[in-house]
């Protein structure tokens, strides 16, 4: 993982990985996020079924970054990898809504706490699977 992001483990028994990013999603670093996520999925020692993005430090998403993120979601879904966002602030959620990231990922995959996101993935909550 590059500076400012980290994979917090090798994944759990469900094939979920928890990834933390320490920057906003703007046009200048959108490729960094997508490249790191794709790299994690490709290099994981076991199949990744779900990626939990810890968005606690992400302050905003701009239009260009949102397009890159939506394209990434499509690519991951084709590989059978679901994406869940955790620790999403009201401000970030507003950006996600405005730039159609919420519509692309699904409302059921966005959580205000990391614990809720992990529990949903581990428990197989409705709407939490690789398919969108």
PDB file of C-alpha atoms in Angstrom:
ATOM      1  CA  UNK A   1       0.000   0.000   0.000  1.00  0.00           C
ATOM      2  CA  UNK A   2       1.200   3.496  -0.686  1.00  0.00           C
ATOM      3  CA  UNK A   3       1.743   6.306   1.759  1.00  0.00           C
ATOM      4  CA  UNK A   4      -1.527   7.378   3.299  1.00  0.00           C
ATOM      5  CA  UNK A   5      -3.318   4.070   2.975  1.00  0.00           C
ATOM      6  CA  UNK A   6      -3.046   0.665   4.546  1.00  0.00           C
ATOM      7  CA  UNK A   7      -4.499  -2.802   4.326  1.00  0.00           C
ATOM      8  CA  UNK A   8      -5.075  -3.638   7.964  1.00  0.00           C
ATOM      9  CA  UNK A   9      -4.739  -7.376   7.505  1.00  0.00           C
ATOM     10  CA  UNK A  10      -4.738 -10.398   5.259  1.00  0.00           C
ATOM     11  CA  UNK A  11      -8.491 -10.565   5.269  1.00  0.00           C
ATOM     12  CA  UNK A  12     -10.710 -12.624   7.485  1.00  0.00           C
ATOM     13  CA  UNK A  13     -12.419 -15.980   7.033  1.00  0.00           C
ATOM     14  CA  UNK A  14     -15.107 -14.334   4.902  1.00  0.00           C
ATOM     15  CA  UNK A  15     -12.574 -12.990   2.398  1.00  0.00           C
ATOM     16  CA  UNK A  16     -13.136  -9.426   3.612  1.00  0.00           C
ATOM     17  CA  UNK A  17     -10.258  -6.953   3.676  1.00  0.00           C
ATOM     18  CA  UNK A  18     -10.271  -3.692   5.593  1.00  0.00           C
ATOM     19  CA  UNK A  19      -8.537  -0.804   3.822  1.00  0.00           C
ATOM     20  CA  UNK A  20      -7.944   2.613   5.371  1.00  0.00           C
ATOM     21  CA  UNK A  21      -7.266   5.773   3.349  1.00  0.00           C
ATOM     22  CA  UNK A  22      -5.866   8.963   4.816  1.00  0.00           C
ATOM     23  CA  UNK A  23      -6.770  11.480   2.110  1.00  0.00           C
ATOM     24  CA  UNK A  24      -9.719  12.954   0.242  1.00  0.00           C
ATOM     25  CA  UNK A  25     -10.740  11.558  -3.129  1.00  0.00           C
ATOM     26  CA  UNK A  26      -9.961  14.260  -5.653  1.00  0.00           C
ATOM     27  CA  UNK A  27      -8.870  14.191  -9.287  1.00  0.00           C
ATOM     28  CA  UNK A  28      -5.194  14.386  -8.269  1.00  0.00           C
ATOM     29  CA  UNK A  29      -5.243  11.113  -6.315  1.00  0.00           C
ATOM     30  CA  UNK A  30      -8.173   9.147  -7.734  1.00  0.00           C
ATOM     31  CA  UNK A  31      -5.844   6.840  -9.645  1.00  0.00           C
ATOM     32  CA  UNK A  32      -3.864   6.210  -6.479  1.00  0.00           C
ATOM     33  CA  UNK A  33      -6.960   4.854  -4.740  1.00  0.00           C
ATOM     34  CA  UNK A  34      -8.090   2.720  -7.678  1.00  0.00           C
ATOM     35  CA  UNK A  35      -4.566   1.377  -8.326  1.00  0.00           C
ATOM     36  CA  UNK A  36      -4.078   0.436  -4.686  1.00  0.00           C
ATOM     37  CA  UNK A  37      -7.449  -1.301  -4.473  1.00  0.00           C
ATOM     38  CA  UNK A  38      -6.831  -3.235  -7.688  1.00  0.00           C
ATOM     39  CA  UNK A  39      -3.356  -4.176  -6.426  1.00  0.00           C
ATOM     40  CA  UNK A  40      -4.750  -5.419  -3.124  1.00  0.00           C
ATOM     41  CA  UNK A  41      -7.322  -7.594  -4.876  1.00  0.00           C
ATOM     42  CA  UNK A  42      -4.751  -9.008  -7.304  1.00  0.00           C
ATOM     43  CA  UNK A  43      -2.035  -9.697  -4.683  1.00  0.00           C
ATOM     44  CA  UNK A  44      -4.230 -11.066  -1.905  1.00  0.00           C
ATOM     45  CA  UNK A  45      -3.172 -14.591  -0.913  1.00  0.00           C
ATOM     46  CA  UNK A  46      -6.818 -15.699  -0.934  1.00  0.00           C
ATOM     47  CA  UNK A  47      -9.788 -14.507  -2.962  1.00  0.00           C
ATOM     48  CA  UNK A  48     -11.133 -11.173  -1.812  1.00  0.00           C
ATOM     49  CA  UNK A  49     -14.923 -11.265  -1.570  1.00  0.00           C
ATOM     50  CA  UNK A  50     -15.465  -7.890   0.055  1.00  0.00           C
ATOM     51  CA  UNK A  51     -13.445  -4.740   0.589  1.00  0.00           C
ATOM     52  CA  UNK A  52     -14.286  -2.550   3.576  1.00  0.00           C
ATOM     53  CA  UNK A  53     -13.087   1.007   2.913  1.00  0.00           C
ATOM     54  CA  UNK A  54     -12.499   2.851   6.182  1.00  0.00           C
ATOM     55  CA  UNK A  55     -13.494   6.351   5.113  1.00  0.00           C
ATOM     56  CA  UNK A  56     -12.954   8.026   8.490  1.00  0.00           C
ATOM     57  CA  UNK A  57     -10.185  10.273   7.175  1.00  0.00           C
ATOM     58  CA  UNK A  58     -11.747  10.918   3.759  1.00  0.00           C
ATOM     59  CA  UNK A  59     -13.120  14.435   3.771  1.00  0.00           C
ATOM     60  CA  UNK A  60     -14.569  14.743   0.283  1.00  0.00           C
ATOM     61  CA  UNK A  61     -15.001  13.272  -3.178  1.00  0.00           C
ATOM     62  CA  UNK A  62     -14.896  15.404  -6.302  1.00  0.00           C
ATOM     63  CA  UNK A  63     -16.521  14.705  -9.675  1.00  0.00           C
ATOM     64  CA  UNK A  64     -13.455  13.170 -11.358  1.00  0.00           C
ATOM     65  CA  UNK A  65     -12.632  10.918  -8.427  1.00  0.00           C
ATOM     66  CA  UNK A  66     -16.259   9.801  -8.210  1.00  0.00           C
ATOM     67  CA  UNK A  67     -16.164   8.675 -11.844  1.00  0.00           C
ATOM     68  CA  UNK A  68     -12.987   6.671 -11.195  1.00  0.00           C
ATOM     69  CA  UNK A  69     -14.525   5.108  -8.105  1.00  0.00           C
ATOM     70  CA  UNK A  70     -17.715   4.132  -9.939  1.00  0.00           C
ATOM     71  CA  UNK A  71     -15.618   2.510 -12.697  1.00  0.00           C
ATOM     72  CA  UNK A  72     -13.644   0.649 -10.038  1.00  0.00           C
ATOM     73  CA  UNK A  73     -16.859  -0.657  -8.449  1.00  0.00           C
ATOM     74  CA  UNK A  74     -17.944  -2.027 -11.839  1.00  0.00           C
ATOM     75  CA  UNK A  75     -14.581  -3.779 -12.309  1.00  0.00           C
ATOM     76  CA  UNK A  76     -14.636  -5.253  -8.806  1.00  0.00           C
ATOM     77  CA  UNK A  77     -18.234  -6.451  -9.139  1.00  0.00           C
ATOM     78  CA  UNK A  78     -17.262  -8.265 -12.349  1.00  0.00           C
ATOM     79  CA  UNK A  79     -14.586 -10.079 -10.295  1.00  0.00           C
ATOM     80  CA  UNK A  80     -17.044 -10.950  -7.549  1.00  0.00           C
ATOM     81  CA  UNK A  81     -15.686  -8.397  -5.060  1.00  0.00           C
ATOM     82  CA  UNK A  82     -18.148  -6.315  -3.054  1.00  0.00           C
ATOM     83  CA  UNK A  83     -17.298  -2.913  -1.584  1.00  0.00           C
ATOM     84  CA  UNK A  84     -18.535  -1.480   1.712  1.00  0.00           C
ATOM     85  CA  UNK A  85     -17.769   1.985   3.112  1.00  0.00           C
ATOM     86  CA  UNK A  86     -17.346   2.459   6.872  1.00  0.00           C
ATOM     87  CA  UNK A  87     -17.054   5.564   9.080  1.00  0.00           C
ATOM     88  CA  UNK A  88     -18.746   7.758   6.481  1.00  0.00           C
ATOM     89  CA  UNK A  89     -19.360  11.255   7.828  1.00  0.00           C
ATOM     90  CA  UNK A  90     -22.463  13.261   6.881  1.00  0.00           C
ATOM     91  CA  UNK A  91     -20.244  15.543   4.766  1.00  0.00           C
ATOM     92  CA  UNK A  92     -18.699  12.662   2.861  1.00  0.00           C
ATOM     93  CA  UNK A  93     -22.109  11.047   2.449  1.00  0.00           C
ATOM     94  CA  UNK A  94     -23.364  14.262   0.888  1.00  0.00           C
ATOM     95  CA  UNK A  95     -20.554  14.110  -1.689  1.00  0.00           C
ATOM     96  CA  UNK A  96     -21.227  10.418  -2.292  1.00  0.00           C
ATOM     97  CA  UNK A  97     -24.897  11.185  -2.925  1.00  0.00           C
ATOM     98  CA  UNK A  98     -24.197  14.217  -5.132  1.00  0.00           C
ATOM     99  CA  UNK A  99     -21.720  12.338  -7.347  1.00  0.00           C
ATOM    100  CA  UNK A 100     -23.819   9.150  -7.619  1.00  0.00           C
ATOM    101  CA  UNK A 101     -21.384   7.019  -5.636  1.00  0.00           C
ATOM    102  CA  UNK A 102     -24.189   6.029  -3.256  1.00  0.00           C
ATOM    103  CA  UNK A 103     -26.350   4.971  -6.200  1.00  0.00           C
ATOM    104  CA  UNK A 104     -23.467   2.956  -7.650  1.00  0.00           C
ATOM    105  CA  UNK A 105     -22.561   1.135  -4.447  1.00  0.00           C
ATOM    106  CA  UNK A 106     -25.995   0.895  -2.838  1.00  0.00           C
ATOM    107  CA  UNK A 107     -27.267   2.567   0.308  1.00  0.00           C
ATOM    108  CA  UNK A 108     -27.042  -0.690   2.303  1.00  0.00           C
ATOM    109  CA  UNK A 109     -23.244  -0.715   1.840  1.00  0.00           C
ATOM    110  CA  UNK A 110     -22.561   2.606   3.583  1.00  0.00           C
ATOM    111  CA  UNK A 111     -22.082   2.672   7.359  1.00  0.00           C
ATOM    112  CA  UNK A 112     -21.314   5.332   9.938  1.00  0.00           C
ATOM    113  CA  UNK A 113     -19.136   3.006  12.033  1.00  0.00           C
ATOM    114  CA  UNK A 114     -16.504   0.407  11.228  1.00  0.00           C
ATOM    115  CA  UNK A 115     -18.088  -2.064  13.639  1.00  0.00           C
ATOM    116  CA  UNK A 116     -21.420  -1.911  11.785  1.00  0.00           C
ATOM    117  CA  UNK A 117     -19.708  -2.512   8.450  1.00  0.00           C
ATOM    118  CA  UNK A 118     -17.710  -5.480   9.729  1.00  0.00           C
ATOM    119  CA  UNK A 119     -20.768  -6.995  11.399  1.00  0.00           C
ATOM    120  CA  UNK A 120     -22.802  -6.601   8.194  1.00  0.00           C
ATOM    121  CA  UNK A 121     -20.120  -8.287   6.095  1.00  0.00           C
ATOM    122  CA  UNK A 122     -19.528 -11.118   8.557  1.00  0.00           C
ATOM    123  CA  UNK A 123     -23.229 -11.631   9.150  1.00  0.00           C
ATOM    124  CA  UNK A 124     -24.190 -11.590   5.477  1.00  0.00           C
ATOM    125  CA  UNK A 125     -26.615  -8.691   5.955  1.00  0.00           C
ATOM    126  CA  UNK A 126     -29.165  -8.134   3.177  1.00  0.00           C
ATOM    127  CA  UNK A 127     -27.643  -6.107   0.356  1.00  0.00           C
ATOM    128  CA  UNK A 128     -24.086  -7.031   1.346  1.00  0.00           C
ATOM    129  CA  UNK A 129     -22.662  -9.336  -1.298  1.00  0.00           C
ATOM    130  CA  UNK A 130     -20.358  -9.068  -4.279  1.00  0.00           C
ATOM    131  CA  UNK A 131     -23.294  -8.466  -6.589  1.00  0.00           C
ATOM    132  CA  UNK A 132     -24.886  -5.019  -6.766  1.00  0.00           C
TER     133      UNK A 132
END
